[in-house]
PDB file of C-alpha atoms in Angstrom:
ATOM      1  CA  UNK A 611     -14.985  26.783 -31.240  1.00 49.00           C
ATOM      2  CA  UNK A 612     -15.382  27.183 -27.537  1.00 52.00           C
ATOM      3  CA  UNK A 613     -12.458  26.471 -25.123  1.00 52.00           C
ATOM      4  CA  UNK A 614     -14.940  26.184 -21.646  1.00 51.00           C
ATOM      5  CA  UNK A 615     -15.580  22.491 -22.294  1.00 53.00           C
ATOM      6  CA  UNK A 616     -11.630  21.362 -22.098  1.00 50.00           C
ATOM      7  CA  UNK A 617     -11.038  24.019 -19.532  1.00 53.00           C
ATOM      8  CA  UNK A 618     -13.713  22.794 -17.672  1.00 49.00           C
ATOM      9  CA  UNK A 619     -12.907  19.264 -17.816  1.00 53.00           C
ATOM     10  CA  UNK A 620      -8.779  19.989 -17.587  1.00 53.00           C
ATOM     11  CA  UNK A 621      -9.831  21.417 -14.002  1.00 51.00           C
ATOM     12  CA  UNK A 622     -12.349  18.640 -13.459  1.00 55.00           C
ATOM     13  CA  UNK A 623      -9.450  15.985 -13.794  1.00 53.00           C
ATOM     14  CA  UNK A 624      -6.788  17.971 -11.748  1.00 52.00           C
ATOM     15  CA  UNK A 625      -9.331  18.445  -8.674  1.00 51.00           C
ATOM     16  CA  UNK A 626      -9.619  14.449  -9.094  1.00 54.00           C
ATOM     17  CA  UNK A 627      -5.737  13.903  -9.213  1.00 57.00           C
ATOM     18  CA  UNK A 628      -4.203  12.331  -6.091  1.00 58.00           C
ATOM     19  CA  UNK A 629      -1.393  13.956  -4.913  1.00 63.00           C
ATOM     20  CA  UNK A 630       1.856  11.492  -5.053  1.00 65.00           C
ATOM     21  CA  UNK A 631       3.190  10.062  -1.722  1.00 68.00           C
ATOM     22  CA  UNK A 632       5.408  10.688   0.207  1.00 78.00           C
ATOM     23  CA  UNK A 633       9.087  10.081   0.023  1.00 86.00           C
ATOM     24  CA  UNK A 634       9.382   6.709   1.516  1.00 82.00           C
ATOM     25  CA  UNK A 635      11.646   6.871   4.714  1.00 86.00           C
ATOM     26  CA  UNK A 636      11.892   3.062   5.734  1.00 88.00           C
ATOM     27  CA  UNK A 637      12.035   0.028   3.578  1.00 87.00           C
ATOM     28  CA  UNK A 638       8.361  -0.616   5.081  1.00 88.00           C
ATOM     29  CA  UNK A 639       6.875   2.448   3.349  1.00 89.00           C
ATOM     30  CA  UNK A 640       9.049   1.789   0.660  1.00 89.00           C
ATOM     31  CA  UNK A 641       7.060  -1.679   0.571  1.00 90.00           C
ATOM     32  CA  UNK A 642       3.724  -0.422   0.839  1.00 90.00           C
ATOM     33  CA  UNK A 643       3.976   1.996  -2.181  1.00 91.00           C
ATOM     34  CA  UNK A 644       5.572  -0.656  -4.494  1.00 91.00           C
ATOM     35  CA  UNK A 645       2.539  -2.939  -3.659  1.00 91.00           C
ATOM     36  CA  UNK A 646       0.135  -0.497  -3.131  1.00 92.00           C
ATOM     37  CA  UNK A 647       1.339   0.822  -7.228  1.00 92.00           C
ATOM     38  CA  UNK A 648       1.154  -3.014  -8.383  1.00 93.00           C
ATOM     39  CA  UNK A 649      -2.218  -3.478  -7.060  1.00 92.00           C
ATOM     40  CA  UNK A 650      -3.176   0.018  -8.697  1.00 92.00           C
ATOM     41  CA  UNK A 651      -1.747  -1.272 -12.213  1.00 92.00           C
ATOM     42  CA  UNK A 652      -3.834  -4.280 -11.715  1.00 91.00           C
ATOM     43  CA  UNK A 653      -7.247  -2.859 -10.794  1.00 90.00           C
ATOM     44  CA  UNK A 654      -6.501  -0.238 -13.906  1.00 89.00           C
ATOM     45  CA  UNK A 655      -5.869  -3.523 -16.144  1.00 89.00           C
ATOM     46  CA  UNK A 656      -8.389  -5.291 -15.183  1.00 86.00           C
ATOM     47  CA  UNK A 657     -10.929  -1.760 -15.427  1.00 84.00           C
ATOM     48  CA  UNK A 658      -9.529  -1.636 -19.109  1.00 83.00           C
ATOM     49  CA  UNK A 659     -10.115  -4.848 -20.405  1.00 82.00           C
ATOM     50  CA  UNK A 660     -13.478  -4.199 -19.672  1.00 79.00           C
ATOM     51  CA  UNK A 661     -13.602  -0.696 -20.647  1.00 64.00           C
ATOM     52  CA  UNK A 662     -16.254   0.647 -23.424  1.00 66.00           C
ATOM     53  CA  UNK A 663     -15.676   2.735 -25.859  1.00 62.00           C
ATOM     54  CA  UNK A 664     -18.260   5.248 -24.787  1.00 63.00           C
ATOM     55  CA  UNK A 665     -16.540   6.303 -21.637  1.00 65.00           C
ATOM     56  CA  UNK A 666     -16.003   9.878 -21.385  1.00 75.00           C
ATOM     57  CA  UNK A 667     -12.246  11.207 -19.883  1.00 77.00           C
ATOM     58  CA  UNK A 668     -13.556  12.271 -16.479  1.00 81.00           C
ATOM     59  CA  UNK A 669     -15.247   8.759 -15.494  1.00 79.00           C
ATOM     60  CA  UNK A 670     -11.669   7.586 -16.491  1.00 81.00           C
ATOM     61  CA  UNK A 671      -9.996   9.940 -14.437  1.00 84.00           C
ATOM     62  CA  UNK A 672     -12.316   9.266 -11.511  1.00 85.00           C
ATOM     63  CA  UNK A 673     -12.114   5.528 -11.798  1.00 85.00           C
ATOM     64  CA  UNK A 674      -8.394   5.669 -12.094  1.00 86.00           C
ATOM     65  CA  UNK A 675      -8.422   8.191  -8.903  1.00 88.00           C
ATOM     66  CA  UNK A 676     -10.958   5.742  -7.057  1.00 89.00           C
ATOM     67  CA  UNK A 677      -8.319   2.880  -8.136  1.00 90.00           C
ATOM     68  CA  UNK A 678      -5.241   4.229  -6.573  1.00 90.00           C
ATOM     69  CA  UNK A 679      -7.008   4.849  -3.168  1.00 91.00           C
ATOM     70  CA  UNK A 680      -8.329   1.367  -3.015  1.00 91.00           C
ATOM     71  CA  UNK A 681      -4.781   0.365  -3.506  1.00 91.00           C
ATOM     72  CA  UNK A 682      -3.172   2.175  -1.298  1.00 90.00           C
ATOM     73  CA  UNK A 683      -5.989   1.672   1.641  1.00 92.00           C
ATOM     74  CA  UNK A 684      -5.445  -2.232   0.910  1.00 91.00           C
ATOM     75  CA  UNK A 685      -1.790  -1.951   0.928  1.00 90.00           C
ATOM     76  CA  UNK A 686      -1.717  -0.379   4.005  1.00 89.00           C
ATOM     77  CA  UNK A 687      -3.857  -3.268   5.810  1.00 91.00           C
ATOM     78  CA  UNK A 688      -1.554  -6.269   4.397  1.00 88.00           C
ATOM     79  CA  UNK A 689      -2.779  -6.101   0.558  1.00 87.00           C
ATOM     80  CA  UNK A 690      -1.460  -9.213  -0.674  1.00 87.00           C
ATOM     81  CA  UNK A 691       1.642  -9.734   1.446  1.00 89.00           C
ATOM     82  CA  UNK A 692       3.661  -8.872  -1.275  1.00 87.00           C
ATOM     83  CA  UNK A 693       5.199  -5.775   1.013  1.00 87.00           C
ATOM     84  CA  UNK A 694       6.228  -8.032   3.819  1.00 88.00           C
ATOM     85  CA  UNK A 695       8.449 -10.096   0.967  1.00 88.00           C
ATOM     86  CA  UNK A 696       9.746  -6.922  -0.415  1.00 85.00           C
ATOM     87  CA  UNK A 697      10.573  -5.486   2.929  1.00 84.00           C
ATOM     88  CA  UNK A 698      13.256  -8.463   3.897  1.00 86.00           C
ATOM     89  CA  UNK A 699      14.358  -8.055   0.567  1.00 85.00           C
ATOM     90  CA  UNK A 700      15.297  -4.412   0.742  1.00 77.00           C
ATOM     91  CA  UNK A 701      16.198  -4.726   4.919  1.00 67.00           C
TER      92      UNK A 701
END
């Protein structure tokens, strides 16, 4: 059996892996992870509800990627204003 395939898709899905933030150093940032990871969770519930069965590990792994960026871009414009709640809760 050849190994290239999984090699080549184990490196395919670590060049697609976002590195994890930063250490949060006020309650803001703090805030804007936490919603930024719920919105994440949701986008990846809602992607698997809908998922086929056909999908290959890499589309996953991109999707997922693309998912966490969207989050994180929207939580860092207001998202859902769930980080302003947080952030007088943890200030």
């Amino acid at each position: 059996m050849n190994a290239a395939p999984v090699q080549a898709a184990a490196s395919e899905a670590a060049l697609l892996t976002t590195p994890p933030p930063a250490k949060p150093q006020t309650p803001a940032e703090a805030a804007k992870q936490f919603e930024a990871l719920l919105i994440a969770q949701m986008l990846r519930t809602a992607r698997e509800s809908m998922a086929d069965d056909g999908a290959d590990s890499t589309s996953e792994t991109m999707f997922d990627v693309a998912g966490q960026q969207f989050a994180q871009m929207l939580a860092e414009r207001g998202g859902f204003g769930l980080s302003k709640v947080i952030e007088g809760g943890l200030g």
